[in-house]
CSV table of C-alpha atoms in Angstrom, one decimal:
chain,number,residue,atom,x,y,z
Q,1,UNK,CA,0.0,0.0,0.0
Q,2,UNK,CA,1.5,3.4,-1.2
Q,3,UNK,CA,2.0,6.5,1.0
Q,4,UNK,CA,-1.6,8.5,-0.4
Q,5,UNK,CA,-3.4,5.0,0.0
Q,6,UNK,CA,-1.9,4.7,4.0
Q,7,UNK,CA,-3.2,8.4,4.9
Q,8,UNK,CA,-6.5,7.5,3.0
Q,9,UNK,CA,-7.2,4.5,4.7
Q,10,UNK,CA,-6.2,6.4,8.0
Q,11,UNK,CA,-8.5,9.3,7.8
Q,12,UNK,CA,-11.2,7.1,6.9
Q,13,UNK,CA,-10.9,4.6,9.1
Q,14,UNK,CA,-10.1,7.2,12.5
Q,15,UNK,CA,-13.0,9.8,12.0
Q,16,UNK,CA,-13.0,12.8,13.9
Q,17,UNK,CA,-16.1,13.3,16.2
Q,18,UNK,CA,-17.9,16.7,16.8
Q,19,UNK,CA,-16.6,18.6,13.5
Q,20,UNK,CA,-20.3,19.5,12.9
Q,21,UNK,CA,-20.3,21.1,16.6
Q,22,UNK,CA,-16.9,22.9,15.9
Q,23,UNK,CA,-18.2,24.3,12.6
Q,24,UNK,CA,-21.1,26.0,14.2
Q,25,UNK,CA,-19.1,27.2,17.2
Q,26,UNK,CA,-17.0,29.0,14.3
Q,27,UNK,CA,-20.2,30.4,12.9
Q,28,UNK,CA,-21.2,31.8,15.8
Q,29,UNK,CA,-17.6,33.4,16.7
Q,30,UNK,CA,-17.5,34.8,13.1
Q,31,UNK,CA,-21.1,36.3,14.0
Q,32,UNK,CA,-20.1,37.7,17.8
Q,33,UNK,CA,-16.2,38.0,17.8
Q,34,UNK,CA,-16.9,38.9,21.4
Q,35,UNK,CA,-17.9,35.3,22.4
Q,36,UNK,CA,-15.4,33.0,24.7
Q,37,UNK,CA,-14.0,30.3,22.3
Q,38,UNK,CA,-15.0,26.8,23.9
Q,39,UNK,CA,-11.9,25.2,24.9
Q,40,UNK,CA,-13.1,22.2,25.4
Q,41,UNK,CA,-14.7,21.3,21.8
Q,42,UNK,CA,-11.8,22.6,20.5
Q,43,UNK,CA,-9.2,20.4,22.6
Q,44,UNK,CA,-11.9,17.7,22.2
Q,45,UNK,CA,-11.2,17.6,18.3
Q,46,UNK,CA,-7.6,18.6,18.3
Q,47,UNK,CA,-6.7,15.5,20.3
Q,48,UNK,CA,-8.6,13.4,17.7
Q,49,UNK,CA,-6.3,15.0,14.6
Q,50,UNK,CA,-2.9,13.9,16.6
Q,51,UNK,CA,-2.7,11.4,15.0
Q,52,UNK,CA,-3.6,11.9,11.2
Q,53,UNK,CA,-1.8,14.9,11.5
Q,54,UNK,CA,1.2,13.5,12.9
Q,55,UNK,CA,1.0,10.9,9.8
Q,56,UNK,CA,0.7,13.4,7.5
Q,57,UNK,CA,3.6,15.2,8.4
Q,58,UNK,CA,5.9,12.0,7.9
Q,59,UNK,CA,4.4,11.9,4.8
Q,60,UNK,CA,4.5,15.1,2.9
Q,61,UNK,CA,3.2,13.8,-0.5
Q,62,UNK,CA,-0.1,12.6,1.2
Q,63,UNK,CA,-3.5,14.4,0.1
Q,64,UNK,CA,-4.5,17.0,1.9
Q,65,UNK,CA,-7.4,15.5,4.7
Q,66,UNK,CA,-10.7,16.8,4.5
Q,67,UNK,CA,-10.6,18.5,8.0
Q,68,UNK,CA,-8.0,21.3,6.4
Q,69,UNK,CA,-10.7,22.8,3.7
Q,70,UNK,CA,-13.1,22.5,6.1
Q,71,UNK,CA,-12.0,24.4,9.0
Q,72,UNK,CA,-9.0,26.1,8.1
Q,73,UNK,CA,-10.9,28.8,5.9
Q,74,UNK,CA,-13.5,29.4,8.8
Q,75,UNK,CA,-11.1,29.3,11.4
Q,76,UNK,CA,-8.8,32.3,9.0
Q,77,UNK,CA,-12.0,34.3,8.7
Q,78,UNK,CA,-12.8,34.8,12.7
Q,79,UNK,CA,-8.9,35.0,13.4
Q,80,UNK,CA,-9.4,38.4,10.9
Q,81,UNK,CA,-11.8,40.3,13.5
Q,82,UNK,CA,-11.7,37.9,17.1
Q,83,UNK,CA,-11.2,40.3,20.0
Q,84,UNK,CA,-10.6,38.0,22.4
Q,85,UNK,CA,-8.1,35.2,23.7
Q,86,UNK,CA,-7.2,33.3,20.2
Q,87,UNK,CA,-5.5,30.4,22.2
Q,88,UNK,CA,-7.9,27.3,21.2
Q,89,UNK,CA,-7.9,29.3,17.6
Q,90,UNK,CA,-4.4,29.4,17.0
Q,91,UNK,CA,-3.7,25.8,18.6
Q,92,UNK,CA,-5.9,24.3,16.3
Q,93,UNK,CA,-4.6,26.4,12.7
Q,94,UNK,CA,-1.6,25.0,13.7
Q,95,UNK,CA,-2.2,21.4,13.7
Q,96,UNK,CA,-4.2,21.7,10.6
Q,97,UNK,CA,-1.4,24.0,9.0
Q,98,UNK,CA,1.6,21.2,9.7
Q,99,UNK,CA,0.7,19.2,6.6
Q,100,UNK,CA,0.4,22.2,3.9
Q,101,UNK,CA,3.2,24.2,2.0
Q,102,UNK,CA,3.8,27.9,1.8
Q,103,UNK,CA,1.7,28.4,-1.3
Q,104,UNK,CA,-1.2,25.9,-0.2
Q,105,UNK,CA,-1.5,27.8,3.2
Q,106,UNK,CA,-1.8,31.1,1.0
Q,107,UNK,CA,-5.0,29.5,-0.8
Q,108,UNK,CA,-6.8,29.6,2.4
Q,109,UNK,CA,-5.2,32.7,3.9
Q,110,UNK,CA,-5.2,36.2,2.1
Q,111,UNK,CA,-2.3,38.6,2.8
Q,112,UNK,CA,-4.3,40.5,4.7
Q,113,UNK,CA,-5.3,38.3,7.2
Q,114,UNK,CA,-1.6,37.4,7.4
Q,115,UNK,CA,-1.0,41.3,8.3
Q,116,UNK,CA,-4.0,41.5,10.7
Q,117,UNK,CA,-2.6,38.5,12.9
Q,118,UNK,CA,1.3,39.9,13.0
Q,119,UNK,CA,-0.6,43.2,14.0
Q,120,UNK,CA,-2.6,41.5,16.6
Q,121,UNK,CA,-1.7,42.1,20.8
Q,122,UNK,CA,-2.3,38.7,20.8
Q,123,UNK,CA,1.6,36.9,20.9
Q,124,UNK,CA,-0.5,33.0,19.6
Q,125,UNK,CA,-2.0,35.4,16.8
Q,126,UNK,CA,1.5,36.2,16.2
Q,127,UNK,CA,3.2,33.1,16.1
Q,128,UNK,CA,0.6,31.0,14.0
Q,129,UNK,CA,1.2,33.9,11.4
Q,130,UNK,CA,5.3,33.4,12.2
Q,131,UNK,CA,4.6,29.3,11.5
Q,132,UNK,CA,2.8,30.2,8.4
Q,133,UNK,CA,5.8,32.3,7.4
Q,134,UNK,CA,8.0,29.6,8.3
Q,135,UNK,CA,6.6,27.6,5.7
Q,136,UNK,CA,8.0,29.8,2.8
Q,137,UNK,CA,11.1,29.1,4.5
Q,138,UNK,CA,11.6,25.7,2.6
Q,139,UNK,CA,12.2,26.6,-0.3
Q,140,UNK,CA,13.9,29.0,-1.9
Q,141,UNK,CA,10.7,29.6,-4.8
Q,142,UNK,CA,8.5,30.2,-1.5
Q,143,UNK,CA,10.7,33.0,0.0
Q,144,UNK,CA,10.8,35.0,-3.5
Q,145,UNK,CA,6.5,34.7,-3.5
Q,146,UNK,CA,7.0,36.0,0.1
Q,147,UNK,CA,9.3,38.6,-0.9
Q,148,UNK,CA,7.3,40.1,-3.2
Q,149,UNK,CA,4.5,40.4,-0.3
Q,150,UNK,CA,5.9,43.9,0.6
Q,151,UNK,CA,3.0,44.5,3.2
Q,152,UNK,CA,3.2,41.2,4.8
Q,153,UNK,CA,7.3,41.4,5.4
Q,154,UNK,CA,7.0,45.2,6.4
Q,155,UNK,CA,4.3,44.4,9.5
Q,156,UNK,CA,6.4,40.5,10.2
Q,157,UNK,CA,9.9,42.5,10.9
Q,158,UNK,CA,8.1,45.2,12.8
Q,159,UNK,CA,6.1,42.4,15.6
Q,160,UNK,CA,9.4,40.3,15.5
Q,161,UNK,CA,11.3,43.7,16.5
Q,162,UNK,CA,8.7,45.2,18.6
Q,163,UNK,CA,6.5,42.9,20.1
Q,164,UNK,CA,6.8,42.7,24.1
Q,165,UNK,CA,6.2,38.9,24.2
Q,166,UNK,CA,9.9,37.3,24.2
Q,167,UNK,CA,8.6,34.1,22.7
Q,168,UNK,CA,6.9,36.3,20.0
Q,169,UNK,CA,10.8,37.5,19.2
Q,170,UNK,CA,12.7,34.4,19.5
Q,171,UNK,CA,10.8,33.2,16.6
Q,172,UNK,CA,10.8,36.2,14.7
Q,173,UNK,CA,14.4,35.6,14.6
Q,174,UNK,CA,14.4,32.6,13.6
Q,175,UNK,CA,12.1,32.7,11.0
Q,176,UNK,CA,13.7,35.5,9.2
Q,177,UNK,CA,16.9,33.8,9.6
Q,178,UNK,CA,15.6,31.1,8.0
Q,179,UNK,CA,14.2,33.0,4.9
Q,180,UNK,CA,17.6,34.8,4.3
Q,181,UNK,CA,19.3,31.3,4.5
Q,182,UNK,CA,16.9,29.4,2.0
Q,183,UNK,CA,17.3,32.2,-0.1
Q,184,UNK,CA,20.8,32.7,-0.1
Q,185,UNK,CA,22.6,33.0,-3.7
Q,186,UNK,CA,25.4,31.7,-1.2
Q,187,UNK,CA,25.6,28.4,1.1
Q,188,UNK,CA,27.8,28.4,4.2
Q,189,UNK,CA,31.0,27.1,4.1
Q,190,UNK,CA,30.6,24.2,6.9
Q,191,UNK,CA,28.0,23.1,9.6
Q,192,UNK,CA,28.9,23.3,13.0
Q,193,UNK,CA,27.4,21.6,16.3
Q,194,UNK,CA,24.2,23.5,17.4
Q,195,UNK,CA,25.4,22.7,20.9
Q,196,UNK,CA,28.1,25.5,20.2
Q,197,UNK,CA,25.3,28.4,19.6
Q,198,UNK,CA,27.6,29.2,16.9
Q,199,UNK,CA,25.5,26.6,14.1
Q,200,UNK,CA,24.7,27.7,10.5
Q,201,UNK,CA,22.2,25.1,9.3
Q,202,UNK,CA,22.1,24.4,5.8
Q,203,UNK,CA,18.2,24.5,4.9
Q,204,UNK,CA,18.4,23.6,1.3
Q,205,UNK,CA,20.7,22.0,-1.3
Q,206,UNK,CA,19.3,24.9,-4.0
Q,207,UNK,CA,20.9,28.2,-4.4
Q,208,UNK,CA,18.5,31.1,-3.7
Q,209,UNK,CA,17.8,34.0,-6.0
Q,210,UNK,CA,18.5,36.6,-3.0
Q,211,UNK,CA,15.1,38.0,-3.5
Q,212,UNK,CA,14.2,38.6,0.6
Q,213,UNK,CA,18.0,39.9,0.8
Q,214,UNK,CA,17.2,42.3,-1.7
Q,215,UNK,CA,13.8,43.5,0.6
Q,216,UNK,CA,15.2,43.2,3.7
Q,217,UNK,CA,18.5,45.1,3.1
Q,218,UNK,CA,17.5,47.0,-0.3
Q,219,UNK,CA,14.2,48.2,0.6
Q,220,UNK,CA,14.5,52.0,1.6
Q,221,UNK,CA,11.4,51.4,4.0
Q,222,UNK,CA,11.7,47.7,5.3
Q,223,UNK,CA,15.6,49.2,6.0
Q,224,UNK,CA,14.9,52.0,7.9
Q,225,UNK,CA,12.5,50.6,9.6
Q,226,UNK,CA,14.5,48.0,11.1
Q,227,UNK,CA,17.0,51.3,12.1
Q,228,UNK,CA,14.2,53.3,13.3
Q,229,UNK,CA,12.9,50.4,15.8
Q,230,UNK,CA,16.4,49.8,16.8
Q,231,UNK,CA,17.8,53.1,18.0
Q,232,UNK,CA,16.7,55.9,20.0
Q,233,UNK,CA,14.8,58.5,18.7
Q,234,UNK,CA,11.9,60.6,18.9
Q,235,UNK,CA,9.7,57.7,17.4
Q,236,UNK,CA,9.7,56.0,21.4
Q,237,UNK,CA,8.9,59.0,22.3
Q,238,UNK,CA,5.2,59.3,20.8
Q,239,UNK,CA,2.8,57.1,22.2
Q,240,UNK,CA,2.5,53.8,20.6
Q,241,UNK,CA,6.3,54.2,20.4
Q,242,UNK,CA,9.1,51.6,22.0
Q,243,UNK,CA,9.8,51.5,25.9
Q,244,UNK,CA,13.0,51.3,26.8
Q,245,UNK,CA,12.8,47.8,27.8
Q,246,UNK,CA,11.1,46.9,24.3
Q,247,UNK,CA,13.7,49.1,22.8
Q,248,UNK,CA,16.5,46.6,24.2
Q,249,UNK,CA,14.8,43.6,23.1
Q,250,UNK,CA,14.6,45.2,19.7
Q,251,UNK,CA,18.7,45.2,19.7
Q,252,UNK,CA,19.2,42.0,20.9
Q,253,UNK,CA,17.2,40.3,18.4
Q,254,UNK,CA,18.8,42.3,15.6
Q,255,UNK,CA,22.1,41.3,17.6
Q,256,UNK,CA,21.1,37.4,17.8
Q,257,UNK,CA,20.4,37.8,13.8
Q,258,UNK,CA,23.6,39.3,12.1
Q,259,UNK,CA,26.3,36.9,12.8
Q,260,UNK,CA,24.0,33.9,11.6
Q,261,UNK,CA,23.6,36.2,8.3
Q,262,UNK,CA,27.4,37.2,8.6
Q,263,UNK,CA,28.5,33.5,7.3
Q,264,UNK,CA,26.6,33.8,4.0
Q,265,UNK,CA,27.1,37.8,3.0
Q,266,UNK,CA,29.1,39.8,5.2
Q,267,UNK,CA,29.3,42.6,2.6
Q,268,UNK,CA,26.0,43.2,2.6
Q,269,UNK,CA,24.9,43.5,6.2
Q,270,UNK,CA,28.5,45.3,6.4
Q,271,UNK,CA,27.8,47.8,3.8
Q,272,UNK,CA,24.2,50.1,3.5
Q,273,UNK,CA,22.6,51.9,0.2
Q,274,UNK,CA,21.0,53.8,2.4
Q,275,UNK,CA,23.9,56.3,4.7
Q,276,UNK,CA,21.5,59.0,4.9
Q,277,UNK,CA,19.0,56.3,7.0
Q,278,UNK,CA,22.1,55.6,9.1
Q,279,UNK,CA,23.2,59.0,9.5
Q,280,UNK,CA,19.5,59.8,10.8
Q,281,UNK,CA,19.4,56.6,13.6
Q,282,UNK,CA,23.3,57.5,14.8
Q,283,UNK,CA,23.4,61.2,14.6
Q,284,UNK,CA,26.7,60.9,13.1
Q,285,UNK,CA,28.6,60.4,9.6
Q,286,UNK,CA,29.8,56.7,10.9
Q,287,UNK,CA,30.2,54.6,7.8
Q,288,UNK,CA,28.8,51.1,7.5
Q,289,UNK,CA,25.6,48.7,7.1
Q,290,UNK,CA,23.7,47.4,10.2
Q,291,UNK,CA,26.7,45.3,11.2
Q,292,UNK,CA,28.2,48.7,11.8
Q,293,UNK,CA,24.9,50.0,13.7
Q,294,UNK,CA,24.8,47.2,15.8
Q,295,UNK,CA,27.9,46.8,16.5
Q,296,UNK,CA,28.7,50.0,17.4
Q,297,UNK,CA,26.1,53.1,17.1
Q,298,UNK,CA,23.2,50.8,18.7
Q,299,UNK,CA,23.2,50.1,22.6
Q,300,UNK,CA,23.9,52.2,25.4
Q,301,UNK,CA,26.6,50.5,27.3
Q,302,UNK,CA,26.1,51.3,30.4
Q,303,UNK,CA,23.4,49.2,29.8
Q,304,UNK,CA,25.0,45.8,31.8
Q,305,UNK,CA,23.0,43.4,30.0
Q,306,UNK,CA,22.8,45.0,26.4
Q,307,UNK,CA,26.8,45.0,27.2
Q,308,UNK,CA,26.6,41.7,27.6
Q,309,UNK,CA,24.6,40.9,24.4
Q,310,UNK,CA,27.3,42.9,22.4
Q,311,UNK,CA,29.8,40.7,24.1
Q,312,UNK,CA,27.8,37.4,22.8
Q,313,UNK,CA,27.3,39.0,19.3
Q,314,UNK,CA,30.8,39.4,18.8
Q,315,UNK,CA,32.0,35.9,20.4
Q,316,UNK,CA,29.3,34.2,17.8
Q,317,UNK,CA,30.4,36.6,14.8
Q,318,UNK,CA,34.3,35.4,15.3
Q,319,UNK,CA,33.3,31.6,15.7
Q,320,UNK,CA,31.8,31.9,13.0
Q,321,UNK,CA,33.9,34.2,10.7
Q,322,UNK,CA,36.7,31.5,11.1
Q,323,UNK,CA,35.0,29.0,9.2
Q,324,UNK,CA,34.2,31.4,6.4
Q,325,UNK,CA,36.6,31.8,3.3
Q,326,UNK,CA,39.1,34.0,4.1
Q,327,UNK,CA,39.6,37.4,2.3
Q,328,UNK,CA,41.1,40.7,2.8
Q,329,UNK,CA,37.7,42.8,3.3
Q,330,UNK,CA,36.3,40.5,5.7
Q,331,UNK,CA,39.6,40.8,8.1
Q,332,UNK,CA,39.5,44.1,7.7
Q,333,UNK,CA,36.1,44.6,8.3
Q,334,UNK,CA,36.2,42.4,11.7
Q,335,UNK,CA,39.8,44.5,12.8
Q,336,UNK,CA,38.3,47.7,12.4
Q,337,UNK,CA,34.7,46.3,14.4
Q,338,UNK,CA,37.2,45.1,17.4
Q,339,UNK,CA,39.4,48.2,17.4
Q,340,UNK,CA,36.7,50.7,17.8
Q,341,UNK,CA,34.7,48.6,20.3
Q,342,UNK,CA,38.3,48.0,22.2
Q,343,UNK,CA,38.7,51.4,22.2
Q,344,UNK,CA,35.3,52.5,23.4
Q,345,UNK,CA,35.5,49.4,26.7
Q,346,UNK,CA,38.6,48.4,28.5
Q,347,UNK,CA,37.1,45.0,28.9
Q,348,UNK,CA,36.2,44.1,25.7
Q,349,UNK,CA,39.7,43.0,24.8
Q,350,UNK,CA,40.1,40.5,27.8
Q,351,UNK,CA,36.5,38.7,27.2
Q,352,UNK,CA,37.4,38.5,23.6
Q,353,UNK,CA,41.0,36.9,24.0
Q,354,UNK,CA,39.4,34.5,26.2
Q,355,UNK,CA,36.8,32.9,24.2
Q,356,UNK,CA,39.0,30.0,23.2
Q,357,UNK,CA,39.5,29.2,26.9
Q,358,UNK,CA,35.7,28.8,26.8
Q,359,UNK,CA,34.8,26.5,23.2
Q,360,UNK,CA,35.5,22.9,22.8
Q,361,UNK,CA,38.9,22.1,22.4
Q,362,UNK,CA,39.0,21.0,18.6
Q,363,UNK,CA,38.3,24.5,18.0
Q,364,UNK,CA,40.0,26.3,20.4
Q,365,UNK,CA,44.0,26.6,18.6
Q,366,UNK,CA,41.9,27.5,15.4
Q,367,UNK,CA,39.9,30.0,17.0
Q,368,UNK,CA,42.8,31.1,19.5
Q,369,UNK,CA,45.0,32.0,15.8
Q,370,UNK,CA,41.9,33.5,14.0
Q,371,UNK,CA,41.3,36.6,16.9
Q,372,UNK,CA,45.0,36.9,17.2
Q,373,UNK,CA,44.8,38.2,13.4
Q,374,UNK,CA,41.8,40.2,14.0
Q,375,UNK,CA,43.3,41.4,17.1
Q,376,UNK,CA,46.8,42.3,16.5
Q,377,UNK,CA,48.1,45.8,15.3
């Protein structure tokens, strides 16, 4: 029995109970947007779909089931205008989404709706529409489509900057990580051991076309928006603007992202189109793309723990540099990063020196050699 005929038999055979119930519930919420989701219908079917789901994600050439047309669209459609708790809502999308790619997902979903649950105060509102990001994430063809969704990547980078909700941020990272990755002209020179923090997965086998480079880093408004959330300004100053606090977990995302990025184009987060933008976020003629900004123009050090993300961003953007094919602008560019933070902390040089003290031991001569050259006069 093949693959399609297995899932078949299995959705046939394991039927789902109180769909109709769950159908009507979704009528009604799409009818009062003010009603209480009922948790327990909701858990009562999502426990049923563990395990079709679950098949169907081992096997990603299965037919879609019939619960996914049936629900999904519904379930979009109150997630639109729901003004309360979407928990049970989200929970549910999200088993149904597990099975579906990018550009099926987008057949029940409108770009809109996309847009409305990034916007939402609601973090699960924000990660179902993260997950469904994700999804364009696996292939290179999918991040371009997504590229080209202007509105859709303009609203994801401002939650996964600005939301208040750490868990919200953490995958904001990720996800856009991922889409710069996939779509990558370039693939990284070597994997390392995740364990290390200092990993640069290889997500596919197939070149990218460099299409979500191109919006995230050649996009006048996508760019300076990401420098506008990230420094201070009169924009935190408004209401609806940053706090402090979300100001600092705006940096240390951007911080977590760049030396991930660093290992497949360092010249373009190390270079900017746009100095005028940077000129405006640093008050200054400093030269240089966001690695510059964030390296350098971005936190306030007195700041102990946005000192101590710096000091984390740099550790990871050496380990990782060493693996990279060497060349002149890339040494150059990391000497002239370490001599104008050294210059600016007294302490920077000792952490730095240390790091090999602190990695595994088949890396640490390598790495020991590599920041002596970026270090030395």
């Amino acid at each position: 029995m093949d693959r399609i005929a297995v899932t078949m038999e299995t959705s046939a055979t394991t039927p789902v109970s109180r769909v109709d119930d769950l159908e009507q519930h979704l009528g009604q919420l799409a009818t009062d947007p003010t009603l209480p989701t009922d948790n327990k219908l909701f858990d009562h079917v999502e426990i049923q779909m563990t395990g079709i789901a679950d098949l169907l994600y081992l096997l990603p050439d299965a037919n879609t089931p019939p619960l996914i047309p049936r629900l999904l669209p519904k379930i979009t459609h109150v997630l639109t205008r729901y003004q309360r708790d979407p928990i049970a809502l989200c929970s549910l999308a999200s088993r149904l989404l597990r099975p579906l790619t990018f550009h099926q997902i987008m057949s029940f979903a409108s770009e809109e709706a996309l847009i409305q649950a990034l916007a939402s105060p609601a973090p699960p509102a924000n990660l179902l529409a993260m997950t469904i990001l994700a999804k364009a994430a696996e292939t290179p063809g999918d991040a371009a489509v997504l590229a080209a969704m202007k509105g859709v990547v303009t609203r994801f980078v401002t939650t996964w900057l600005s939301a208040p909700a750490v868990e919200v941020g953490e995958k904001g990272t990720g996800v856009l990580g991922d889409l710069l990755v996939v779509d990558s002209p370039e693939l990284p020179p070597k994997v390392l051991d995740e364990n290390q923090g200092i990993a640069i997965p290889v997500l596919s086998s197939t070149p990218g076309q460099g299409f979500m480079w191109r919006r995230i880093f050649n996009d006048r408004d996508v760019y300076g928006l990401i420098l506008s959330l990230c420094s201070k300004g009169p924009h935190h100053d408004v209401e609806g603007g940053l706090t402090p606090q979300q100001l600092s977990l705006a940096q240390g995302r951007l911080l977590r992202l760049l030396p991930r990025l660093s290992a497949y184009n360092l010249a373009t987060i190390a270079r900017t189109n746009f100095p005028d933008l940077h000129q405006q976020s640093m008050n200054s003629e400093a030269p240089g793309g966001l690695l510059y900004f964030a390296a350098l123009h971005m936190i306030d050090r007195d700041d102990i723990l946005m000192h101590l993300s710096l000091v984390d961003f740099f550790e990871r953007l050496l380990s990782i540099q060493r693996i990279t094919p060497p060349s002149t602008f890339k040494m150059e560019t990391l000497r002239k990063l370490y001599r104008e933070v050294a210059a600016q902390d007294k302490t920077f040089s000792t952490v730095i020196q240390s790091l090999p003290d602190r990695t595994i031991p088949e890396e640490a001569d390598a790495l020991r050699q590599f920041i002596h050259e970026v270090t030395s006069d």
